[in-house]
Amino acid sequence: MGGTHLLLALVLHLSIFFSIYASNVHIVYMGERHHSEPQITQDSHHGILSDVLGSKEAATASMLYSYRHGFSGFAAVLTEAQAKLIADFPGVVRVIPNHILRLHTTRSWDFLRLEPETACGLLWKSQSGSGSIIGIMDTGVWPESKSFKEDGMDDIPSHWKGICQEGEGFNRSNCNRKLIGARWYIKGYEAEYGSLDTSSVFEFLSPRDAVGHGTHTSSIAAGAFVRNASFLGLARGLARGGAHDARISVYKVCWATGGCSSADLLAAFDDAISDGVDVISVSLGSSPPLAPYIEDVVAIGSFHAVDKGIVVVCSAGNSGPYPQTIQNTAPWLTTVAASTIDRAFPIAITLGNNWTFVGQSLYSGEQEDRFYPLVYAEDIALVDVDYNKARSCDTESLNATLARGKVVLCFQSQLQNPVASALETVREVEGIALIFAQFPTNDVITSMAIPCVQVDFEIGTVLLNYIEKVRNPVVKFGLTKTTIGTLISPEVAFFSSRGPSSLSPSILKPDIAAPGMNILASWSPASSSTDMGLRAPPLNFKIESGTSMACPHISGIVALLKSIHPHWSPAAIKSALITTASIKDEYGQNMAAEGSPHKIADPFDYGGGHVDPNKAADPGLIYDTRIKDHISFLCSMGYNNSAISSMTRHRIICNKTSWSQVDLNLPSISIPHLRKPLTVSRTVTNVGPVTSVYIAHVEAPPGVMVSVKPWILLFNSTVKKQKFKVSFFSQLRVQGRYSFGSLSWTDGVHVVRIPLVVRTVIDEFYMDS
Ligand SMILES: *[C@@H]1O[C@H](CO)[C@@H](O)[C@H](O)[C@H]1NC(C)=O
Ligand SMILES: *[C@@H]1O[C@H](CO)[C@@H](O)[C@H](O)[C@H]1NC(C)=O
Ligand SMILES: *[C@@H]1O[C@H](CO)[C@@H](O)[C@H](O)[C@H]1NC(C)=O
Ligand SMILES: *[C@@H]1O[C@H](CO)[C@@H](O)[C@H](O)[C@H]1NC(C)=O
Ligand SMILES: *[C@@H]1O[C@H](CO)[C@@H](O)[C@H](O)[C@H]1NC(C)=O
Ligand SMILES: *[C@@H]1O[C@H](CO)[C@@H](O)[C@H](O)[C@H]1NC(C)=O
Ligand SMILES: *[C@@H]1O[C@H](CO)[C@@H](O)[C@H](O)[C@H]1NC(C)=O
């Protein structure tokens, strides 16, 4: 238990630290570079800083990074007054205080186990991806992992210009034809927290991963085949990445204490752009309130990357199932929600009266085939403890004398991850097992010390009635089984952050869903000793959940698509993913979303749907966007002309005309405020057979009339692009909720489907009259 508490204490400690010392590190963002020669750009940064600080020496001491490859700017230690001065310098887009971002894993300190996940099964049969390079911005890498072996790999792609940066426990021989690059960034972090002392914090001042998260995400995206992979000998099978022939370059920006500095992250984007990566995978972010795109380093870094043809894939966040919790919402990003996978772990629960129920469990230890006494947590509460706390087996709520040797039944009281703390509590009071009743979920945690059986509230209620009725309630468990494929269809995971975007609701987010629950992948063997206070042998593989794990699934698929279609823009690739995504399972049932209530999934849960990699390779039509579309979008966000001009290096005068965010040529239409009839335009590009005829099919959102003009599109050798208009007219006389529909273009072979999201708004003026 010490581990969890220590960790909580540490997090708490850091947040106090934050509030006392306001950030002194500032990012001075200057937009697109003016010179192709990095040295000239760097000199100009030193010039500005010297002017403000009064000397060259002071400037050198204050400067943390000069961003000069992918874009222009610098990070420096500045007072508020100095920061204000610099903001007025010509060419400065924004001065942004340094900020700490977080990894998107739900339970980094929780042990889980499973067989390798198979959702991308069809995809990895493809031998492609070897020409693509995926940049992973995370906690670094454990290079000795079998997932990063170079056996059978071709030469490194010629467009690679990166390096293998050395450091503590990491030298050039740790890179190979698989792990082709590695860099690490800590200046922004240390300027914030003081220097990282590796004698008190377990870390490596190098690209080496002390946490495991970066090793996990890297191996999901592009890990080589590892046969007979296992977690403590419990699960055995094949572990492999999405694009197992693609190359990996790691950018370590997050540190064992849990944070990632935005100044460091921006430096990683700057390098990754010039290193020649094809895809950037970012499994981190910061929760709402969301910063304006012009002050958000993920949005800024990715803007320049996407402008240079690099696809940037981000995790959606783990703050679901609540609406408006989505993160990383810039329209040029591909934002990934997490889904569950088609696997269940049933375990039989038998009561003394021979009634039998099915729960879920992942217990790895020995178990006797006999009945144990069963108690309800509330009945064994400590004196003076709130019954609500005891009912959910909150920390220090149970009486050890009464719990010892018994199976304890607890009921969930909050949504996020209480089963792990209930397990911890029951273990502390020497209960023999935990039965945890909660809303239905596929999220099963592993238990090593004592069995943990998860049931839904319905079964939990039956068990409780049984306890209250009989004099000596007893229970016995069967063995856990693993069933694959047939029992459950993928669902959106409860923790996956949901749309609409709180910053720009006209841009539908998330974009797509991919597996992110109970994913087996490589781990850093150095990190396991610190897990949950339990002593475990070094782990080479581990099971993790989070949108952090969903993101690299898409990054791997993008690497494959890039190798098939090297000239497709990031927007085209994103369009291919979204328009071919599936919204039904193999039995034709609509995909569901976990949460309360459990419901049919909608675009705020999964964007276009669940990724279907094979179909994405041949989408038929694509919705493409160019830099000028993104500029119009920045204008529509109300950012200032000179800022956008510097950011993009185009002379921009934003027009106060009719261009609206709903006209951004995205593979989705989201209208958050439908007041009067509205017409939206889109353009599609044919990437299928040269001569094609597409017909529109609309499923209108309930309460809204939708028409498409023209409703037939013809393509031939001269006509590659077609424009069409979609008109929306609400029939609702009351303020509506969001409702959902779709528009599909089909030629009989391809179905090019985009989600429609509409909310009717009745103006107060209108209602009064
Ligand atoms: C690099 O590290 C490996 C072990 O990780 C070691 O065997 C090797 O000697 C080192 N090489 C150099 C040049 O330091
Ligand atoms: C898998 O590895 C274990 C040891 O970890 C070994 O005992 C077993 O024989 C291996 N199985 C196969 C099929 O290679
Ligand atoms: C439960 O079933 C077993 C055998 O199936 C039987 O021997 C036992 O009497 C039953 N107990 C009750 C309470 O029905
Ligand atoms: C625990 O329960 C026992 C038995 O009912 C009781 O004597 C004891 O005072 C309880 N301890 C606490 C701390 O509540
Ligand atoms: C843009 O903003 C800067 C500072 O915020 C201001 O000085 C400048 O006048 C603005 N430019 C325009 C065109 O609004
Ligand atoms: C504003 O309108 C002019 C003239 O129509 C056009 O050239 C320019 O590109 C527009 N600016 C933006 C940002 O769209
Ligand atoms: C393609 O279609 C356009 C419009 O229907 C037509 O004008 C043009 O002649 C066609 N081109 C060819 C090569 O058939």
mmCIF file of C-alpha atoms in Angstrom, residues 241-553:
data_model
loop_
_atom_site.group_PDB
_atom_site.id
_atom_site.type_symbol
_atom_site.label_atom_id
_atom_site.label_comp_id
_atom_site.label_asym_id
_atom_site.label_seq_id
_atom_site.Cartn_x
_atom_site.Cartn_y
_atom_site.Cartn_z
ATOM 1 C CA GLY A 241 2.990 -3.387 -32.805
ATOM 2 C CA GLY A 242 0.515 -2.034 -35.358
ATOM 3 C CA ALA A 243 3.187 -1.310 -37.961
ATOM 4 C CA HIS A 244 5.754 -3.900 -36.977
ATOM 5 C CA ASP A 245 8.162 -2.909 -39.749
ATOM 6 C CA ALA A 246 7.999 0.828 -39.102
ATOM 7 C CA ARG A 247 10.869 2.653 -37.378
ATOM 8 C CA ILE A 248 10.691 4.333 -34.011
ATOM 9 C CA SER A 249 12.269 7.522 -32.812
ATOM 10 C CA VAL A 250 11.636 8.417 -29.177
ATOM 11 C CA TYR A 251 11.500 11.906 -27.711
ATOM 12 C CA LYS A 252 11.550 11.683 -23.931
ATOM 13 C CA VAL A 253 9.617 14.652 -22.560
ATOM 14 C CA CYS A 254 7.870 13.127 -19.526
ATOM 15 C CA TRP A 255 9.591 12.225 -16.277
ATOM 16 C CA ALA A 256 9.015 9.655 -13.546
ATOM 17 C CA THR A 257 7.499 12.204 -11.192
ATOM 18 C CA GLY A 258 4.555 12.376 -13.584
ATOM 19 C CA GLY A 259 4.817 15.584 -15.554
ATOM 20 C CA CYS A 260 5.858 16.753 -18.992
ATOM 21 C CA SER A 261 6.879 20.409 -19.481
ATOM 22 C CA SER A 262 5.405 22.248 -22.445
ATOM 23 C CA ALA A 263 8.739 23.986 -23.197
ATOM 24 C CA ASP A 264 10.341 20.517 -23.487
ATOM 25 C CA LEU A 265 7.479 19.170 -25.601
ATOM 26 C CA LEU A 266 7.758 22.058 -28.056
ATOM 27 C CA ALA A 267 11.500 21.385 -28.382
ATOM 28 C CA ALA A 268 10.662 17.768 -29.223
ATOM 29 C CA PHE A 269 8.257 18.892 -31.983
ATOM 30 C CA ASP A 270 10.937 21.248 -33.327
ATOM 31 C CA ASP A 271 13.431 18.380 -33.600
ATOM 32 C CA ALA A 272 10.987 15.735 -34.794
ATOM 33 C CA ILE A 273 9.943 17.923 -37.736
ATOM 34 C CA SER A 274 13.524 18.287 -38.937
ATOM 35 C CA ASP A 275 14.475 14.684 -38.082
ATOM 36 C CA GLY A 276 12.140 13.470 -40.812
ATOM 37 C CA VAL A 277 9.482 11.531 -38.888
ATOM 38 C CA ASP A 278 6.280 10.699 -40.796
ATOM 39 C CA VAL A 279 3.964 10.348 -37.810
ATOM 40 C CA ILE A 280 4.071 11.901 -34.340
ATOM 41 C CA SER A 281 2.315 10.090 -31.499
ATOM 42 C CA VAL A 282 1.459 12.125 -28.392
ATOM 43 C CA SER A 283 -0.256 10.300 -25.517
ATOM 44 C CA LEU A 284 -0.547 13.255 -23.161
ATOM 45 C CA GLY A 285 -2.400 16.511 -22.716
ATOM 46 C CA SER A 286 -3.989 18.821 -20.206
ATOM 47 C CA SER A 287 -7.584 18.842 -19.053
ATOM 48 C CA PRO A 288 -10.095 21.682 -19.541
ATOM 49 C CA PRO A 289 -10.109 24.657 -19.484
ATOM 50 C CA LEU A 290 -8.467 24.230 -22.876
ATOM 51 C CA ALA A 291 -5.941 26.909 -23.861
ATOM 52 C CA PRO A 292 -6.504 28.865 -27.097
ATOM 53 C CA TYR A 293 -4.872 27.005 -30.004
ATOM 54 C CA ILE A 294 -2.388 29.823 -30.336
ATOM 55 C CA GLU A 295 -1.161 29.185 -26.758
ATOM 56 C CA ASP A 296 -1.360 25.393 -26.685
ATOM 57 C CA VAL A 297 1.986 23.735 -27.433
ATOM 58 C CA VAL A 298 0.420 20.532 -28.774
ATOM 59 C CA ALA A 299 -1.675 22.624 -31.191
ATOM 60 C CA ILE A 300 1.300 24.833 -32.150
ATOM 61 C CA GLY A 301 3.837 22.037 -32.577
ATOM 62 C CA SER A 302 1.375 19.926 -34.537
ATOM 63 C CA PHE A 303 0.313 22.869 -36.722
ATOM 64 C CA HIS A 304 3.856 23.145 -38.063
ATOM 65 C CA ALA A 305 4.276 19.379 -38.290
ATOM 66 C CA VAL A 306 1.028 18.943 -40.242
ATOM 67 C CA ASP A 307 1.978 21.851 -42.529
ATOM 68 C CA LYS A 308 5.071 19.795 -43.427
ATOM 69 C CA GLY A 309 3.043 16.658 -44.118
ATOM 70 C CA ILE A 310 3.565 14.906 -40.776
ATOM 71 C CA VAL A 311 0.470 13.281 -39.274
ATOM 72 C CA VAL A 312 0.060 14.076 -35.569
ATOM 73 C CA VAL A 313 -1.995 11.611 -33.519
ATOM 74 C CA CYS A 314 -3.087 12.439 -29.951
ATOM 75 C CA SER A 315 -4.965 10.747 -27.157
ATOM 76 C CA ALA A 316 -8.393 12.148 -26.252
ATOM 77 C CA GLY A 317 -7.846 12.091 -22.475
ATOM 78 C CA ASN A 318 -9.155 9.853 -19.695
ATOM 79 C CA SER A 319 -11.810 12.082 -18.155
ATOM 80 C CA GLY A 320 -14.848 10.257 -19.528
ATOM 81 C CA PRO A 321 -17.628 9.390 -19.577
ATOM 82 C CA TYR A 322 -18.622 13.005 -18.982
ATOM 83 C CA PRO A 323 -19.344 15.307 -21.953
ATOM 84 C CA GLN A 324 -16.965 18.138 -22.921
ATOM 85 C CA THR A 325 -13.931 16.449 -21.380
ATOM 86 C CA ILE A 326 -12.158 15.936 -24.714
ATOM 87 C CA GLN A 327 -8.584 17.248 -25.004
ATOM 88 C CA ASN A 328 -6.274 17.891 -27.974
ATOM 89 C CA THR A 329 -9.058 19.334 -30.127
ATOM 90 C CA ALA A 330 -7.247 21.289 -32.891
ATOM 91 C CA PRO A 331 -8.766 20.407 -36.290
ATOM 92 C CA TRP A 332 -5.390 19.424 -37.774
ATOM 93 C CA LEU A 333 -4.868 16.728 -35.093
ATOM 94 C CA THR A 334 -6.174 13.172 -35.198
ATOM 95 C CA THR A 335 -7.677 12.659 -31.745
ATOM 96 C CA VAL A 336 -8.190 9.101 -30.528
ATOM 97 C CA ALA A 337 -10.795 7.675 -28.135
ATOM 98 C CA ALA A 338 -10.288 4.309 -26.415
ATOM 99 C CA SER A 339 -12.401 1.202 -26.963
ATOM 100 C CA THR A 340 -12.606 -2.092 -25.140
ATOM 101 C CA ILE A 341 -11.777 -5.355 -26.840
ATOM 102 C CA ASP A 342 -13.695 -8.511 -27.514
ATOM 103 C CA ARG A 343 -12.670 -10.512 -24.521
ATOM 104 C CA ALA A 344 -14.253 -11.458 -21.220
ATOM 105 C CA PHE A 345 -12.948 -13.098 -18.038
ATOM 106 C CA PRO A 346 -15.900 -14.839 -16.487
ATOM 107 C CA ILE A 347 -15.703 -16.403 -13.052
ATOM 108 C CA ALA A 348 -18.499 -18.375 -11.344
ATOM 109 C CA ILE A 349 -19.728 -17.155 -7.943
ATOM 110 C CA THR A 350 -21.684 -19.769 -5.951
ATOM 111 C CA LEU A 351 -23.614 -18.888 -2.797
ATOM 112 C CA GLY A 352 -24.407 -21.250 0.093
ATOM 113 C CA ASN A 353 -27.909 -21.771 -1.296
ATOM 114 C CA ASN A 354 -26.380 -23.018 -4.558
ATOM 115 C CA TRP A 355 -27.351 -19.939 -6.548
ATOM 116 C CA THR A 356 -24.676 -19.259 -9.154
ATOM 117 C CA PHE A 357 -23.760 -15.982 -10.849
ATOM 118 C CA VAL A 358 -21.087 -14.856 -13.293
ATOM 119 C CA GLY A 359 -18.687 -12.071 -12.438
ATOM 120 C CA GLN A 360 -15.371 -11.037 -13.984
ATOM 121 C CA SER A 361 -11.940 -11.537 -12.494
ATOM 122 C CA LEU A 362 -8.264 -11.636 -13.303
ATOM 123 C CA TYR A 363 -6.798 -13.343 -10.275
ATOM 124 C CA SER A 364 -3.478 -15.090 -10.708
ATOM 125 C CA GLY A 365 -2.961 -16.839 -7.372
ATOM 126 C CA GLU A 366 -3.947 -20.154 -5.844
ATOM 127 C CA GLN A 367 -7.511 -20.702 -4.735
ATOM 128 C CA GLU A 368 -9.188 -23.365 -2.595
ATOM 129 C CA ASP A 369 -12.418 -24.974 -3.731
ATOM 130 C CA ARG A 370 -14.462 -24.207 -0.610
ATOM 131 C CA PHE A 371 -16.979 -21.758 0.812
ATOM 132 C CA TYR A 372 -15.852 -18.648 2.700
ATOM 133 C CA PRO A 373 -17.915 -16.376 4.926
ATOM 134 C CA LEU A 374 -19.366 -13.408 3.028
ATOM 135 C CA VAL A 375 -19.897 -9.969 4.634
ATOM 136 C CA TYR A 376 -21.282 -6.646 3.445
ATOM 137 C CA ALA A 377 -18.770 -3.817 3.867
ATOM 138 C CA GLU A 378 -21.290 -1.539 5.552
ATOM 139 C CA ASP A 379 -21.828 -4.179 8.275
ATOM 140 C CA ILE A 380 -18.135 -4.211 9.176
ATOM 141 C CA ALA A 381 -17.503 -0.459 9.132
ATOM 142 C CA LEU A 382 -15.234 1.047 11.746
ATOM 143 C CA VAL A 383 -17.073 2.919 14.446
ATOM 144 C CA ASP A 384 -17.451 6.607 13.437
ATOM 145 C CA VAL A 385 -16.922 5.938 9.736
ATOM 146 C CA ASP A 386 -19.524 7.230 7.298
ATOM 147 C CA TYR A 387 -21.508 4.280 5.903
ATOM 148 C CA ASN A 388 -21.121 5.641 2.386
ATOM 149 C CA LYS A 389 -17.352 5.400 2.746
ATOM 150 C CA ALA A 390 -17.543 1.893 4.161
ATOM 151 C CA ARG A 391 -19.988 0.729 1.480
ATOM 152 C CA SER A 392 -17.450 1.508 -1.244
ATOM 153 C CA CYS A 393 -14.562 0.141 0.885
ATOM 154 C CA ASP A 394 -12.851 3.489 0.995
ATOM 155 C CA THR A 395 -9.433 3.700 2.647
ATOM 156 C CA GLU A 396 -9.450 2.968 6.398
ATOM 157 C CA SER A 397 -13.172 2.385 6.593
ATOM 158 C CA LEU A 398 -13.341 -1.306 7.592
ATOM 159 C CA ASN A 399 -12.844 -3.046 10.927
ATOM 160 C CA ALA A 400 -10.012 -5.572 10.550
ATOM 161 C CA THR A 401 -11.311 -7.762 13.384
ATOM 162 C CA LEU A 402 -14.573 -8.244 11.524
ATOM 163 C CA ALA A 403 -13.127 -8.489 8.004
ATOM 164 C CA ARG A 404 -10.304 -10.967 8.609
ATOM 165 C CA GLY A 405 -10.714 -14.215 6.680
ATOM 166 C CA LYS A 406 -13.936 -13.113 4.963
ATOM 167 C CA VAL A 407 -15.076 -12.235 1.471
ATOM 168 C CA VAL A 408 -16.137 -8.564 1.500
ATOM 169 C CA LEU A 409 -18.905 -7.161 -0.745
ATOM 170 C CA CYS A 410 -18.462 -3.465 -1.676
ATOM 171 C CA PHE A 411 -20.519 -1.128 -3.868
ATOM 172 C CA GLN A 412 -19.031 1.540 -6.110
ATOM 173 C CA SER A 413 -19.839 5.118 -5.215
ATOM 174 C CA GLN A 414 -17.892 7.196 -7.760
ATOM 175 C CA LEU A 415 -17.164 6.616 -11.403
ATOM 176 C CA GLN A 416 -13.419 6.773 -11.668
ATOM 177 C CA ASN A 417 -11.358 3.751 -10.710
ATOM 178 C CA PRO A 418 -12.548 2.971 -7.175
ATOM 179 C CA VAL A 419 -12.103 -0.808 -7.501
ATOM 180 C CA ALA A 420 -8.337 -0.540 -7.070
ATOM 181 C CA SER A 421 -8.656 1.358 -3.809
ATOM 182 C CA ALA A 422 -11.379 -1.021 -2.548
ATOM 183 C CA LEU A 423 -9.043 -3.927 -3.250
ATOM 184 C CA GLU A 424 -6.297 -2.183 -1.351
ATOM 185 C CA THR A 425 -8.603 -1.627 1.637
ATOM 186 C CA VAL A 426 -9.809 -5.224 1.771
ATOM 187 C CA ARG A 427 -6.260 -6.500 1.502
ATOM 188 C CA GLU A 428 -5.199 -4.289 4.396
ATOM 189 C CA VAL A 429 -7.891 -5.643 6.713
ATOM 190 C CA GLU A 430 -6.912 -9.186 5.641
ATOM 191 C CA GLY A 431 -10.155 -9.951 3.870
ATOM 192 C CA ILE A 432 -9.891 -13.148 1.859
ATOM 193 C CA ALA A 433 -11.413 -11.695 -1.330
ATOM 194 C CA LEU A 434 -13.297 -8.685 -2.701
ATOM 195 C CA ILE A 435 -16.592 -8.750 -4.591
ATOM 196 C CA PHE A 436 -17.022 -5.325 -6.160
ATOM 197 C CA ALA A 437 -20.426 -4.250 -7.480
ATOM 198 C CA GLN A 438 -20.402 -1.450 -10.051
ATOM 199 C CA PHE A 439 -22.019 -0.207 -13.276
ATOM 200 C CA PRO A 440 -21.462 -2.740 -16.060
ATOM 201 C CA THR A 441 -17.940 -2.424 -17.487
ATOM 202 C CA ASN A 442 -15.406 -4.524 -19.326
ATOM 203 C CA ASP A 443 -12.641 -2.908 -17.353
ATOM 204 C CA VAL A 444 -11.319 -5.716 -15.190
ATOM 205 C CA ILE A 445 -8.342 -5.202 -12.924
ATOM 206 C CA THR A 446 -5.833 -7.843 -11.987
ATOM 207 C CA SER A 447 -5.329 -8.877 -8.443
ATOM 208 C CA MET A 448 -2.214 -10.621 -7.290
ATOM 209 C CA ALA A 449 -2.584 -10.753 -3.514
ATOM 210 C CA ILE A 450 -6.264 -11.700 -3.144
ATOM 211 C CA PRO A 451 -9.071 -12.448 -5.625
ATOM 212 C CA CYS A 452 -11.087 -9.475 -6.878
ATOM 213 C CA VAL A 453 -14.385 -10.331 -8.545
ATOM 214 C CA GLN A 454 -16.298 -7.574 -10.351
ATOM 215 C CA VAL A 455 -20.078 -7.851 -10.750
ATOM 216 C CA ASP A 456 -22.736 -5.411 -11.909
ATOM 217 C CA PHE A 457 -25.112 -3.650 -9.519
ATOM 218 C CA GLU A 458 -27.867 -6.143 -10.305
ATOM 219 C CA ILE A 459 -25.862 -9.150 -9.129
ATOM 220 C CA GLY A 460 -24.447 -7.090 -6.267
ATOM 221 C CA THR A 461 -27.989 -6.368 -5.087
ATOM 222 C CA VAL A 462 -28.911 -10.076 -5.169
ATOM 223 C CA LEU A 463 -25.794 -10.912 -3.131
ATOM 224 C CA LEU A 464 -26.675 -8.220 -0.613
ATOM 225 C CA ASN A 465 -30.220 -9.570 -0.203
ATOM 226 C CA TYR A 466 -28.760 -13.016 0.346
ATOM 227 C CA ILE A 467 -26.389 -11.691 3.055
ATOM 228 C CA GLU A 468 -29.264 -9.997 4.854
ATOM 229 C CA LYS A 469 -31.528 -13.031 4.688
ATOM 230 C CA VAL A 470 -29.395 -15.939 5.872
ATOM 231 C CA ARG A 471 -27.631 -16.477 9.168
ATOM 232 C CA ASN A 472 -24.229 -17.563 7.828
ATOM 233 C CA PRO A 473 -23.785 -16.260 4.289
ATOM 234 C CA VAL A 474 -21.020 -18.044 2.397
ATOM 235 C CA VAL A 475 -19.583 -17.862 -1.119
ATOM 236 C CA LYS A 476 -17.202 -19.831 -3.313
ATOM 237 C CA PHE A 477 -15.493 -18.995 -6.605
ATOM 238 C CA GLY A 478 -14.792 -21.037 -9.719
ATOM 239 C CA LEU A 479 -11.707 -20.582 -11.875
ATOM 240 C CA THR A 480 -11.283 -17.548 -14.146
ATOM 241 C CA LYS A 481 -11.606 -18.343 -17.814
ATOM 242 C CA THR A 482 -10.644 -16.250 -20.798
ATOM 243 C CA THR A 483 -13.122 -16.157 -23.641
ATOM 244 C CA ILE A 484 -12.220 -14.347 -26.813
ATOM 245 C CA GLY A 485 -14.273 -12.917 -29.596
ATOM 246 C CA THR A 486 -17.739 -14.252 -29.088
ATOM 247 C CA LEU A 487 -19.070 -12.722 -25.900
ATOM 248 C CA ILE A 488 -18.703 -8.990 -26.179
ATOM 249 C CA SER A 489 -18.269 -6.455 -28.950
ATOM 250 C CA PRO A 490 -15.947 -3.490 -28.678
ATOM 251 C CA GLU A 491 -17.376 -0.547 -26.777
ATOM 252 C CA VAL A 492 -16.072 2.916 -26.040
ATOM 253 C CA ALA A 493 -14.287 2.680 -22.672
ATOM 254 C CA PHE A 494 -15.908 4.576 -19.813
ATOM 255 C CA PHE A 495 -12.750 6.558 -19.089
ATOM 256 C CA SER A 496 -12.342 7.805 -22.663
ATOM 257 C CA SER A 497 -12.904 11.601 -22.798
ATOM 258 C CA ARG A 498 -16.032 12.715 -24.660
ATOM 259 C CA GLY A 499 -16.946 15.556 -26.989
ATOM 260 C CA PRO A 500 -18.120 18.098 -27.801
ATOM 261 C CA SER A 501 -14.967 20.200 -27.689
ATOM 262 C CA SER A 502 -15.281 22.867 -25.015
ATOM 263 C CA LEU A 503 -13.120 25.175 -27.137
ATOM 264 C CA SER A 504 -14.507 24.734 -30.673
ATOM 265 C CA PRO A 505 -17.712 22.664 -30.709
ATOM 266 C CA SER A 506 -18.014 23.088 -34.496
ATOM 267 C CA ILE A 507 -15.000 20.801 -34.844
ATOM 268 C CA LEU A 508 -16.179 17.280 -34.047
ATOM 269 C CA LYS A 509 -13.885 15.484 -31.573
ATOM 270 C CA PRO A 510 -12.773 12.787 -30.943
ATOM 271 C CA ASP A 511 -11.997 11.683 -34.515
ATOM 272 C CA ILE A 512 -11.786 7.920 -34.144
ATOM 273 C CA ALA A 513 -11.715 5.099 -31.583
ATOM 274 C CA ALA A 514 -9.075 2.373 -31.224
ATOM 275 C CA PRO A 515 -8.325 -0.297 -28.596
ATOM 276 C CA GLY A 516 -7.201 1.211 -25.320
ATOM 277 C CA MET A 517 -8.424 -1.173 -22.630
ATOM 278 C CA ASN A 518 -6.240 -3.944 -21.184
ATOM 279 C CA ILE A 519 -3.499 -3.750 -23.800
ATOM 280 C CA LEU A 520 -0.458 -6.042 -23.456
ATOM 281 C CA ALA A 521 2.782 -4.426 -24.638
ATOM 282 C CA SER A 522 6.428 -4.023 -23.668
ATOM 283 C CA TRP A 523 7.313 -2.406 -20.386
ATOM 284 C CA SER A 524 10.366 -1.025 -18.683
ATOM 285 C CA PRO A 525 11.669 -3.777 -16.363
ATOM 286 C CA ALA A 526 13.270 -1.050 -14.255
ATOM 287 C CA SER A 527 9.903 0.408 -13.266
ATOM 288 C CA SER A 528 8.048 -2.571 -11.881
ATOM 289 C CA SER A 529 9.726 -2.556 -8.488
ATOM 290 C CA THR A 530 7.850 0.659 -7.659
ATOM 291 C CA ASP A 531 4.387 -0.680 -8.591
ATOM 292 C CA MET A 532 1.663 -0.534 -5.953
ATOM 293 C CA GLY A 533 3.940 -1.601 -3.123
ATOM 294 C CA LEU A 534 3.814 -5.184 -4.372
ATOM 295 C CA ARG A 535 7.090 -6.867 -4.943
ATOM 296 C CA ALA A 536 7.132 -8.259 -8.443
ATOM 297 C CA PRO A 537 9.945 -9.594 -10.572
ATOM 298 C CA PRO A 538 11.066 -7.218 -13.364
ATOM 299 C CA LEU A 539 8.309 -6.955 -15.953
ATOM 300 C CA ASN A 540 9.122 -7.067 -19.643
ATOM 301 C CA PHE A 541 5.460 -6.895 -20.617
ATOM 302 C CA LYS A 542 2.554 -5.266 -18.917
ATOM 303 C CA ILE A 543 -1.145 -4.665 -19.441
ATOM 304 C CA GLU A 544 -2.297 -1.060 -19.390
ATOM 305 C CA SER A 545 -5.457 0.904 -20.139
ATOM 306 C CA GLY A 546 -5.967 4.482 -21.315
ATOM 307 C CA THR A 547 -6.414 6.649 -24.381
ATOM 308 C CA SER A 548 -2.593 6.661 -24.158
ATOM 309 C CA MET A 549 -2.754 3.082 -25.465
ATOM 310 C CA ALA A 550 -5.397 3.864 -28.124
ATOM 311 C CA CYS A 551 -3.337 6.689 -29.647
ATOM 312 C CA PRO A 552 -0.328 4.567 -30.761
ATOM 313 C CA HIS A 553 -2.696 2.018 -32.363
#
